[in-house]
Amino acid sequence: MPRDSIAIIPNLGYHPARQFSLKASRWLSWLGRDLSIQHAWNGGEVKFGNFTVDGYDESTRTVYEFYGCYWHGCPICFSDLATETHPHRTQFTYNSLYELTLARELALKEQGFNLVTLWEHDFDKQFQKSEPFQDFVRELEFQPPLNPREALYGGRTNATRLYCVEGDMRYVDVCSLYPYVLKHRPFPLGHPEIITEDFQDVRSYFGLVLCRVLPPRGLYHPVLPYRTGGKLLFPLCRTCAEERPTDPHYRCNHSNAQRRFTGTWITCELNKALDCGYQLDKVYEVWHFPQQSSELFSRYIDTFLKIKQEASGFPPDCQTEEEKQNYIQEIFRREKILLDSSSIEKNPRLKLPKTQYLTSQDELNKMLEDSTIALKGMELLTNPNQPESDMILVNYEERHEFIEECPFGNVVLAAFTTAHARLHLYETLHPLDTRVLYFDTDSIIYQHEEGQFNPTIVNSLGGWTDELDGDRIIKFMSGGPKNYAFETEKGQSVQKVKGITLNYRASQVVTLEALEKMIHQEIEDLQYDSLAPFQLKHEFTMVVAGPSKSGKTEFVKNLINNVHWISPPPERIVWCYREWQPAYESLKERVRFIQDIPEDDEKIKVSFRFTCSPKKENPKKRKLPPWMVALNQEAQAKKRKGPNIKYTKRKSPPKKKSPPKKKSPPKKKSPPKKKKSPKERDEN
């Protein structure tokens, strides 16, 4: 990679002060409903001597000043940094900036002006509490500065048909979608030019665009993503996306002003939208990158693509030596990568999750905190003869996602990557049109029709591959994104339901027949309680620690009320406490309470123990129960305000030694009893 190819994007953008100017303009516009205030968006800012004020009402000689907490050294928000040097205004400390603000106020008052001021933190509180204020701001023309992270959207997933049993249904998948776009699609180099006025044709730019668009009506597969209500949607109407009507016969009758929406998009995705009938209503800001390259990541991808292709083996249709050589030549023609025929062998180990054995709580905590991996499962491995040697087996996979921006990351490149991936999927979605049944980021389930457009099956980077290896779907059903099932000609049955691991017990409930009844509204819902058997061979102690009023008591009460999730249920629960709480009264019948905790740790406030009789059949493996996993995840959650929770296995506390009893004189041994004869026993 050439030097200085990837820019480090400033956390606050290239013009950080504009964000606070925007809030000032919103506040002044809100006040200006009943007043005549001149400001940056209404006639321009007014200057008095060396001072440029945010707003001015000439009729009352009133100056309006908006103080951004960061830029004016707010003593409330930055009290702990008063003597620190300001990161952007390095010649000042936070305290000196605040003193300059007070001196400025005094100078304006001495000139005879009335002064109205508002600090940014007060503005934020007013804005959050006032719905009329929020509605007013939503209709304003001016927008906040372009935030590149707003252009970072994920993949698109949707079920366009809920049920289908007709036609030749097929399931195809893109071979390495993200490596493909990284190798072959253009990416920006260096820093951008920031354009906020005198815009040219948007097609002449390469980068990011903050704009407002008007979608067309009737486009079966919309192009541009839009976030609303915590969801990523691809709507043709902003109001419909926000209101989300559920009537199956609903028709959108909203006006163009109600349908248009604002967002930040990559130019290549915006250009595709314009080709599909979207209209550009207004442009607010452009980040244009004069330099670009399609080879930024090519060498990196080639290195690992060769390993992947060889580990994937030959395609099913490559049986003869001639077919195998043709496959190698085709890969070389497409990717300029020469595979080693002797190394091309199916190697599923490369795709399996990784396994690690943990022996301490600290190791588990580190894995739970590690955002670069995705945990797939945990099991508790026990040794009945050596309880101290218990371990936790953790299965995990490394995440291939972009993390928070840092000096070694670039959110613009991340946004380009996902946009290119969505466009690659759209290139097939759009011509398939209504024949699409379901799609998810890099895969499509569709109805194949001879003589019509169909995805070409090509076993190479970015090509479509047959996910069913020649099999065909005869019945398809879906309850929405990440929720689908199908049955194939060869008898294969597949169910995918987000949030449910389809083990044996779950598969007895979540069946094709049950999902089909749900889709046809013959049943309302399916209920599946996931119960993880947990054999308690020893006393198990959980410790809950934290400050007062952090929810410890309620947390433990909820756990005890749901103790039936542990199988077999504990025979005895002992709750040790330091101070009696009224909430304990309702648990007296089920829990034995003991004052004082048998532990020399002043931080511990609550401790309780589950006890269960040991079983003869002690399996070597037992699954970590869901509540235990939840406790660890909750304990390690960042910025958590509740109690600090951990679990440990401990030996029973030593019993207090009772004072030695006085030795009593030895009892005289009684003579052994004479055994009775059978005749005497019968008489008795």
XYZ file of C-alpha atoms in Angstrom:
684
model
C 0.000 0.000 0.000
C 1.448 3.422 -0.934
C 2.409 5.711 1.928
C -0.214 8.244 3.130
C -3.038 6.443 1.294
C -5.484 6.196 4.205
C -6.367 9.396 6.044
C -7.023 9.649 9.779
C -10.423 11.347 9.983
C -10.648 13.835 12.918
C -13.095 12.697 15.583
C -14.932 16.039 15.539
C -14.757 16.451 11.767
C -12.751 18.934 9.739
C -14.689 21.972 11.033
C -15.661 21.026 14.605
C -17.036 24.432 15.597
C -19.818 24.192 12.983
C -21.723 21.713 15.125
C -22.178 24.297 17.873
C -23.037 27.053 15.363
C -25.848 24.821 14.147
C -27.331 24.545 17.634
C -27.073 28.306 18.017
C -28.954 28.813 14.744
C -31.669 26.382 15.836
C -32.107 28.189 19.141
C -32.208 31.618 17.490
C -34.672 30.405 14.847
C -36.903 29.053 17.616
C -36.799 32.408 19.436
C -37.236 34.239 16.138
C -40.783 32.970 15.671
C -41.959 35.997 17.674
C -38.863 38.203 17.438
C -36.799 39.782 14.688
C -33.381 38.252 15.308
C -30.588 38.503 12.760
C -28.195 35.529 12.777
C -26.029 33.387 10.496
C -29.034 31.807 8.730
C -31.100 34.987 8.711
C -29.221 37.939 7.240
C -25.798 36.953 8.593
C -24.054 37.514 11.915
C -23.632 41.076 13.246
C -20.235 42.451 14.324
C -19.649 45.065 17.049
C -15.999 46.127 17.169
C -13.958 42.978 17.716
C -17.008 40.908 18.657
C -19.147 38.879 16.246
C -22.367 37.959 18.049
C -24.571 34.942 17.385
C -27.818 36.930 17.169
C -29.014 40.517 17.411
C -32.425 42.179 17.734
C -31.992 45.797 16.631
C -35.394 46.938 17.923
C -34.473 46.125 21.526
C -30.645 46.316 21.244
C -30.492 42.745 22.530
C -27.520 40.479 21.845
C -28.110 36.718 21.880
C -25.106 34.507 22.632
C -24.973 30.710 22.491
C -22.094 29.140 24.422
C -20.827 25.772 23.241
C -19.656 24.058 26.435
C -16.540 22.639 24.795
C -15.457 25.912 23.182
C -16.212 28.219 26.103
C -14.793 26.103 28.963
C -18.086 25.361 30.695
C -17.346 25.074 34.452
C -20.190 22.576 34.849
C -19.301 20.158 32.063
C -15.507 20.453 32.322
C -14.889 21.191 35.985
C -12.267 18.434 36.242
C -10.327 19.888 33.278
C -10.259 23.530 34.390
C -6.464 23.775 34.355
C -5.934 21.493 31.345
C -4.916 22.827 27.933
C -7.777 22.886 25.431
C -7.200 20.275 22.651
C -8.182 22.631 19.813
C -7.419 26.068 21.259
C -4.050 25.057 22.647
C -3.076 28.571 23.790
C -5.846 28.457 26.415
C -6.947 26.282 29.303
C -10.615 25.498 29.877
C -10.669 27.938 32.771
C -9.115 30.773 30.751
C -11.712 30.236 27.996
C -14.458 30.618 30.575
C -12.854 33.811 31.886
C -12.688 35.196 28.320
C -16.398 34.437 27.948
C -17.222 36.414 31.110
C -15.010 39.306 29.966
C -16.826 39.340 26.622
C -20.195 39.525 28.392
C -18.996 42.452 30.496
C -17.704 44.329 27.440
C -21.038 43.960 25.610
C -23.009 45.170 28.624
C -20.700 48.195 28.998
C -21.588 49.137 25.412
C -25.260 49.326 26.417
C -26.524 46.049 24.958
C -29.039 43.789 26.611
C -27.643 40.264 26.787
C -29.414 36.883 26.574
C -27.171 33.815 26.866
C -27.686 30.056 26.736
C -25.184 27.291 27.494
C -25.161 24.233 25.295
C -26.049 21.796 28.096
C -29.156 23.880 28.891
C -30.096 23.881 25.202
C -29.850 20.078 25.088
C -32.159 19.742 28.098
C -34.727 22.125 26.606
C -34.606 20.347 23.258
C -35.127 16.895 24.780
C -38.107 17.999 26.873
C -39.936 20.027 24.211
C -41.658 18.076 21.420
C -42.799 21.296 19.662
C -39.152 22.401 19.592
C -38.131 19.052 18.070
C -40.861 19.257 15.422
C -39.797 22.807 14.591
C -36.134 21.823 14.145
C -37.104 18.865 11.945
C -38.612 21.254 9.400
C -35.645 23.640 9.310
C -33.608 23.756 6.122
C -30.152 23.797 7.675
C -28.602 20.497 8.712
C -25.752 19.494 11.035
C -22.298 19.102 9.481
C -21.685 15.909 7.563
C -20.801 13.059 9.914
C -19.057 10.242 7.992
C -20.295 7.648 10.463
C -23.849 8.445 9.342
C -22.901 7.015 5.927
C -21.934 3.665 7.449
C -24.927 1.352 6.974
C -25.043 -2.436 7.256
C -26.288 -5.029 4.813
C -29.888 -5.224 3.657
C -32.165 -8.092 4.683
C -35.818 -8.627 3.834
C -38.496 -11.193 3.054
C -40.364 -10.046 -0.061
C -42.598 -13.153 -0.093
C -43.881 -14.872 3.044
C -44.933 -18.166 1.438
C -44.242 -19.860 -1.878
C -44.613 -23.397 -3.258
C -44.559 -22.594 -6.983
C -41.729 -22.578 -9.480
C -38.077 -23.546 -9.468
C -36.801 -21.903 -6.279
C -33.049 -21.574 -5.802
C -30.694 -20.309 -3.126
C -27.520 -18.502 -4.230
C -24.747 -16.835 -2.278
C -21.948 -14.413 -3.186
C -18.475 -15.893 -2.852
C -16.607 -13.639 -0.382
C -18.634 -10.469 -0.937
C -16.561 -8.086 1.170
C -13.150 -9.315 -0.064
C -14.510 -8.919 -3.594
C -15.478 -5.257 -3.208
C -12.239 -4.518 -1.367
C -10.237 -5.869 -4.274
C -12.190 -4.579 -7.269
C -14.158 -1.463 -6.253
C -12.771 2.120 -6.007
C -11.911 3.634 -2.627
C -10.908 7.211 -1.698
C -7.322 8.201 -0.950
C -6.120 10.971 1.352
C -8.218 13.745 2.863
C -11.355 15.217 1.261
C -12.291 18.656 0.015
C -15.166 19.981 2.150
C -17.791 21.693 -0.034
C -20.729 23.518 1.564
C -21.869 25.848 -1.251
C -21.706 26.391 -5.035
C -22.324 22.693 -5.686
C -21.682 21.151 -9.091
C -23.469 18.132 -10.563
C -23.377 15.516 -7.800
C -22.189 12.900 -10.316
C -18.917 14.801 -10.659
C -18.022 14.100 -7.026
C -16.450 11.006 -5.469
C -16.992 10.672 -1.745
C -19.838 11.431 0.676
C -22.931 13.574 0.150
C -25.296 14.943 2.800
C -28.511 15.653 0.923
C -32.292 15.344 0.777
C -33.860 13.051 -1.814
C -37.348 12.320 -3.116
C -37.820 8.595 -3.844
C -39.897 7.384 -6.793
C -43.200 5.574 -6.366
C -43.528 1.886 -7.177
C -39.846 0.855 -7.182
C -39.961 -2.798 -6.040
C -36.436 -2.781 -4.572
C -35.538 0.702 -3.217
C -31.882 1.733 -3.285
C -31.047 4.125 -0.443
C -30.933 3.069 3.243
C -32.569 5.229 5.911
C -32.411 4.927 9.707
C -35.504 5.550 11.785
C -36.826 4.150 15.047
C -33.670 2.130 15.643
C -34.110 0.216 12.369
C -32.352 0.295 9.014
C -35.010 0.538 6.310
C -35.081 1.058 2.547
C -38.268 3.125 2.209
C -39.976 5.068 -0.561
C -41.722 7.320 1.985
C -40.243 8.856 5.129
C -43.594 9.221 6.895
C -44.587 5.606 6.219
C -41.194 4.446 7.505
C -41.672 6.411 10.723
C -45.331 5.454 11.284
C -44.979 1.816 10.094
C -48.610 1.048 9.206
C -49.622 -2.624 9.629
C -52.810 -2.733 7.539
C -52.170 -5.246 4.680
C -54.351 -3.123 2.357
C -52.572 0.134 3.212
C -51.653 2.502 0.349
C -49.323 5.488 0.700
C -51.015 8.795 -0.129
C -48.429 11.131 1.382
C -47.241 14.251 -0.401
C -43.735 14.655 -1.786
C -42.792 16.824 1.204
C -43.869 13.999 3.524
C -42.105 11.324 1.474
C -38.654 12.886 1.054
C -35.888 12.167 3.558
C -32.371 13.348 4.382
C -29.242 11.266 4.832
C -25.552 10.843 4.092
C -24.663 8.423 1.316
C -21.701 7.310 -0.786
C -21.699 8.935 -4.229
C -21.750 5.598 -6.079
C -24.887 4.513 -4.189
C -26.503 7.926 -4.659
C -25.763 7.804 -8.403
C -27.459 4.394 -8.641
C -30.488 5.822 -6.859
C -30.682 8.693 -9.362
C -30.558 6.129 -12.182
C -33.532 4.334 -10.590
C -35.746 7.423 -10.395
C -34.739 9.186 -7.172
C -34.691 12.991 -7.370
C -32.055 15.126 -5.660
C -34.036 17.704 -3.683
C -31.270 19.592 -1.833
C -27.532 19.209 -1.200
C -26.158 20.379 2.156
C -22.519 19.244 2.138
C -20.080 17.172 0.081
C -16.822 15.475 1.017
C -15.059 15.111 -2.330
C -11.922 12.956 -2.621
C -9.882 14.015 -5.678
C -7.852 10.792 -5.563
C -9.169 7.238 -5.683
C -7.873 3.721 -6.282
C -9.255 0.239 -7.001
C -6.054 -1.451 -5.823
C -5.889 -0.183 -2.259
C -6.506 -3.625 -0.732
C -5.852 -5.887 -3.737
C -2.524 -7.371 -2.600
C -3.893 -8.010 0.869
C -6.944 -9.825 -0.528
C -4.897 -11.866 -3.020
C -2.730 -13.255 -0.230
C -5.648 -14.791 1.637
C -7.868 -15.520 -1.367
C -5.358 -18.097 -2.598
C -5.483 -19.842 0.791
C -9.297 -19.768 0.845
C -9.768 -21.060 -2.710
C -7.376 -23.944 -2.154
C -9.008 -24.812 1.184
C -12.486 -24.796 -0.429
C -11.571 -27.626 -2.802
C -12.715 -28.070 -6.406
C -16.348 -27.301 -7.271
C -18.702 -30.330 -7.471
C -18.758 -30.206 -11.289
C -14.944 -30.542 -11.536
C -14.457 -34.305 -11.722
C -11.930 -34.928 -14.498
C -8.362 -33.673 -14.603
C -9.235 -31.486 -17.590
C -12.112 -29.840 -15.705
C -9.833 -29.162 -12.743
C -7.203 -27.522 -14.955
C -9.890 -25.383 -16.610
C -11.030 -24.267 -13.139
C -7.463 -23.247 -12.183
C -7.073 -21.322 -15.449
C -10.437 -19.583 -14.933
C -9.405 -18.415 -11.443
C -6.128 -17.116 -12.867
C -7.944 -15.303 -15.688
C -10.379 -13.635 -13.281
C -8.219 -12.943 -10.230
C -4.609 -13.269 -11.516
C -4.023 -15.877 -8.786
C -2.351 -19.182 -9.668
C -3.646 -22.019 -7.498
C -1.551 -25.061 -6.632
C -3.534 -28.097 -7.811
C -1.831 -30.333 -5.242
C -3.037 -28.025 -2.435
C -6.674 -27.800 -3.562
C -8.425 -30.000 -1.040
C -11.499 -29.527 1.092
C -10.289 -28.318 4.483
C -13.272 -27.578 6.724
C -11.020 -26.970 9.725
C -10.244 -23.504 8.354
C -13.899 -22.560 8.752
C -14.542 -24.012 12.204
C -14.860 -21.787 15.259
C -11.836 -21.597 17.508
C -11.733 -23.241 20.915
C -10.084 -22.059 24.103
C -9.981 -23.505 27.624
C -10.271 -21.007 30.473
C -9.252 -21.677 34.054
C -10.006 -18.348 35.733
C -12.693 -15.704 35.972
C -10.293 -13.046 34.663
C -9.749 -14.978 31.427
C -13.499 -15.286 30.900
C -14.004 -11.587 31.611
C -11.395 -10.665 28.996
C -13.168 -12.756 26.358
C -16.556 -11.300 27.268
C -15.096 -7.807 26.873
C -13.305 -8.593 23.596
C -15.307 -6.913 20.808
C -13.159 -8.504 18.092
C -14.616 -11.974 18.666
C -18.105 -13.474 18.716
C -18.768 -16.127 21.357
C -20.546 -19.183 19.942
C -20.968 -21.235 23.096
C -19.618 -22.124 26.526
C -19.472 -25.392 28.449
C -18.332 -26.113 31.979
C -15.903 -29.058 32.071
C -15.726 -30.733 35.459
C -13.691 -33.446 37.105
C -15.660 -35.189 39.904
C -12.434 -36.220 41.614
C -10.694 -32.831 41.311
C -13.241 -29.978 41.495
C -10.456 -27.401 41.604
C -9.460 -28.387 38.050
C -12.800 -27.332 36.507
C -12.483 -25.360 33.269
C -14.743 -23.477 30.876
C -14.584 -24.436 27.210
C -15.315 -21.423 24.988
C -16.064 -21.574 21.262
C -15.656 -18.308 19.396
C -15.124 -16.803 15.983
C -13.258 -13.665 15.076
C -15.517 -10.818 13.938
C -15.001 -9.343 10.491
C -16.574 -6.034 11.359
C -15.298 -2.512 11.573
C -14.784 -1.237 15.074
C -14.725 2.289 16.469
C -12.587 4.725 14.597
C -9.050 5.074 15.867
C -5.708 6.351 14.573
C -5.474 3.126 12.560
C -9.016 3.168 11.141
C -11.000 5.118 8.584
C -14.783 5.243 8.800
C -15.056 6.543 5.215
C -13.445 3.366 3.870
C -15.825 1.332 6.018
C -18.805 3.217 4.572
C -17.525 2.639 1.032
C -17.091 -1.080 1.719
C -20.662 -1.674 2.888
C -22.089 0.576 0.147
C -20.210 -1.341 -2.568
C -21.484 -4.601 -1.041
C -25.115 -3.398 -1.108
C -24.698 -2.283 -4.712
C -23.280 -5.669 -5.715
C -26.349 -7.333 -4.211
C -28.632 -4.764 -5.856
C -27.190 -5.492 -9.305
C -28.919 -8.884 -9.051
C -31.961 -7.890 -6.968
C -33.113 -5.206 -9.393
C -33.380 -7.355 -12.557
C -34.897 -10.287 -10.622
C -37.605 -7.863 -9.427
C -40.687 -9.700 -8.088
C -39.097 -13.157 -8.434
C -37.065 -12.496 -5.273
C -38.423 -14.325 -2.216
C -35.787 -13.468 0.384
C -32.367 -11.816 0.559
C -29.759 -11.221 3.257
C -26.598 -9.132 2.675
C -24.885 -11.584 0.293
C -27.531 -14.202 -0.536
C -30.808 -14.450 -2.465
C -33.628 -16.998 -2.584
C -35.505 -16.525 -5.862
C -37.657 -18.194 -8.526
C -35.524 -19.377 -11.447
C -37.116 -18.943 -14.899
C -35.492 -20.024 -18.150
C -35.274 -17.245 -20.718
C -35.299 -14.586 -17.991
C -32.426 -12.981 -16.094
C -30.905 -15.400 -13.586
C -27.699 -15.142 -11.540
C -24.760 -16.806 -13.271
C -23.129 -19.465 -11.108
C -19.392 -18.729 -11.011
C -17.140 -20.219 -8.348
C -14.814 -17.235 -7.987
C -14.427 -14.084 -5.943
C -17.632 -12.035 -6.130
C -19.463 -14.660 -8.183
C -22.757 -16.306 -7.297
C -22.497 -19.857 -5.951
C -25.227 -22.480 -5.507
C -25.818 -22.784 -1.776
C -27.734 -26.073 -2.201
C -25.259 -27.826 -4.562
C -27.839 -28.564 -7.252
C -30.793 -29.188 -4.934
C -34.026 -27.194 -5.404
C -36.458 -25.631 -2.927
C -40.030 -26.930 -3.142
C -41.528 -25.018 -0.204
C -40.421 -21.652 1.192
C -41.786 -19.594 4.062
C -40.627 -16.570 6.041
C -41.800 -14.584 9.022
C -39.587 -11.599 8.215
C -35.875 -10.745 8.168
C -33.626 -13.391 9.767
C -36.616 -15.723 10.021
C -37.177 -18.251 7.248
C -37.484 -21.956 6.483
C -37.579 -24.150 3.407
C -37.791 -27.752 2.241
C -35.873 -29.155 -0.733
C -36.449 -31.876 -3.314
C -33.891 -34.126 -1.626
C -35.698 -33.891 1.712
C -33.470 -31.320 3.367
C -35.295 -29.161 5.911
C -33.823 -25.818 7.006
C -35.160 -23.459 9.690
C -33.447 -20.194 10.594
C -34.962 -18.138 13.407
C -33.010 -15.247 14.864
C -32.314 -15.679 18.565
C -33.040 -19.427 18.730
C -30.375 -22.124 18.606
C -32.080 -25.033 16.879
C -30.865 -27.921 19.017
C -32.893 -31.112 19.353
C -35.419 -29.724 21.842
C -35.932 -26.513 19.885
C -36.328 -28.385 16.595
C -39.253 -30.305 18.114
C -41.094 -26.995 18.605
C -39.842 -24.784 15.764
C -40.846 -27.029 12.859
C -41.771 -26.334 9.247
C -45.387 -27.182 10.037
C -45.488 -24.807 13.014
C -43.906 -21.949 11.051
C -46.341 -22.530 8.203
C -49.297 -22.301 10.591
C -47.915 -19.056 12.011
C -47.587 -17.508 8.557
C -51.152 -18.515 7.698
C -52.248 -17.148 11.106
C -53.577 -20.516 12.241
C -51.612 -20.068 15.471
C -50.527 -16.802 17.075
C -47.046 -17.675 18.254
C -44.627 -20.398 19.245
C -43.352 -20.664 22.790
C -40.032 -22.309 23.492
C -38.380 -22.214 26.903
C -34.683 -22.898 26.657
C -33.692 -24.959 29.703
C -30.039 -25.760 30.258
C -29.548 -28.751 32.609
C -27.024 -27.962 35.311
C -25.949 -30.709 37.715
C -24.969 -29.270 41.094
C -22.517 -31.641 42.742
C -21.068 -29.116 45.179
C -22.261 -26.057 46.990
C -22.381 -23.226 44.494
C -21.964 -19.690 45.828
C -22.818 -16.531 43.935
C -21.628 -13.177 45.224
C -23.392 -9.918 44.374
C -21.497 -6.770 45.309
C -22.118 -3.100 44.681
C -23.037 0.259 46.197
C -26.282 0.923 48.027
C -29.451 1.281 45.932
C -27.836 -0.305 42.880
C -30.450 -3.047 42.547
C -28.720 -5.977 44.277
C -31.769 -7.135 46.231
C -34.177 -6.987 43.295
C -31.651 -8.733 41.085
C -31.287 -11.674 43.466
C -35.054 -11.842 44.071
C -35.658 -12.179 40.341
C -33.038 -14.904 40.152
C -34.612 -16.873 43.004
C -38.094 -16.454 41.536
C -36.787 -18.036 38.335
C -34.656 -20.706 39.997
C -36.689 -23.401 38.188
C -34.465 -22.735 35.185
C -31.769 -24.735 36.966
C -32.188 -28.471 36.520
C -32.480 -30.175 38.925
C -33.866 -27.391 41.142
C -31.707 -26.631 44.191
C -32.835 -28.334 47.378
C -31.695 -25.463 49.570
C -30.876 -21.772 49.120
C -28.987 -19.887 51.813
C -28.857 -16.084 51.670
C -26.170 -14.397 53.758
C -26.640 -10.699 54.373
C -25.118 -7.834 56.330
C -28.244 -5.706 56.830
C -31.833 -6.941 56.846
C -34.028 -5.567 54.052
C -37.865 -5.462 54.049
C -37.801 -7.125 50.627
C -36.480 -10.311 52.272
C -39.832 -10.979 53.986
C -41.466 -12.434 50.861
C -38.679 -15.013 50.480
C -38.603 -16.395 54.024
C -40.482 -19.582 53.115
C -38.046 -20.563 50.360
C -34.750 -19.137 51.562
C -32.774 -19.554 54.750
C -31.334 -16.195 55.839
C -28.086 -15.933 57.811
C -26.661 -12.667 59.059
C -22.971 -11.970 58.370
C -21.162 -13.245 55.334
C -18.475 -15.912 55.841
C -15.880 -13.945 53.920
C -13.195 -11.436 54.882
C -14.120 -8.998 52.135
C -15.829 -5.778 53.188
C -16.935 -5.066 49.612
C -19.258 -8.078 49.567
C -22.788 -7.094 50.509
C -24.860 -10.139 49.545
C -24.049 -13.823 49.152
C -26.302 -16.796 48.570
C -25.675 -20.470 47.986
C -27.430 -23.163 45.942
C -27.092 -26.698 47.289
C -28.134 -29.906 45.565
C -27.522 -33.546 46.473
C -24.828 -35.165 44.339
C -26.007 -37.577 41.664
C -24.482 -40.947 40.908
C -24.326 -40.272 37.202
C -21.976 -37.296 36.969
C -21.383 -36.301 33.335
C -17.958 -35.026 32.416
C -19.478 -32.039 30.648
C -22.275 -29.754 31.683
C -23.507 -26.663 29.942
C -23.083 -23.290 31.530
C -26.655 -22.189 32.417
C -28.041 -19.115 30.646
C -28.395 -17.126 33.864
C -24.709 -17.650 34.670
C -23.721 -16.430 31.210
C -26.034 -13.451 31.628
C -24.455 -12.576 34.950
C -20.991 -12.510 33.469
C -22.061 -10.498 30.446
C -23.940 -8.063 32.653
C -21.020 -7.751 35.018
C -18.616 -6.852 32.257
C -20.899 -4.472 30.357
C -19.238 -1.130 29.826
C -20.483 1.891 31.781
C -22.747 -0.315 33.878
C -24.401 1.570 36.746
C -25.726 -1.408 38.688
C -23.967 -3.837 41.008
C -20.688 -5.453 40.149
C -21.538 -9.146 39.760
C -19.345 -12.199 39.654
C -19.685 -15.856 40.430
C -17.201 -18.131 42.152
C -17.120 -21.685 43.362
C -16.170 -21.854 47.004
C -15.763 -24.456 49.626
C -18.231 -24.512 52.458
C -17.248 -22.128 55.275
C -15.526 -23.861 58.183
C -17.823 -24.612 61.042
C -17.148 -22.765 64.254
C -15.440 -24.979 66.790
C -17.604 -25.597 69.812
C -15.951 -25.528 73.262
C -14.611 -28.910 74.345
C -17.058 -30.945 76.360
C -16.151 -32.274 79.773
C -15.156 -35.883 79.621
C -17.708 -38.087 81.290
C -16.605 -41.265 83.069
C -16.534 -44.237 80.773
C -19.678 -46.300 80.807
C -19.497 -49.853 81.925
C -19.846 -52.245 79.078
C -22.962 -54.343 79.344
C -22.575 -58.064 78.837
C -23.318 -59.180 75.301
C -26.899 -60.192 74.737
C -27.587 -63.823 74.259
C -28.856 -64.625 70.824
C -32.379 -65.977 70.742
C -33.089 -69.299 69.176
C -35.564 -69.493 66.265
C -38.111 -71.081 68.616
C -37.833 -68.177 71.111
C -38.211 -65.612 68.280
C -41.368 -67.316 67.069
C -42.836 -67.257 70.561
C -42.138 -63.517 70.875
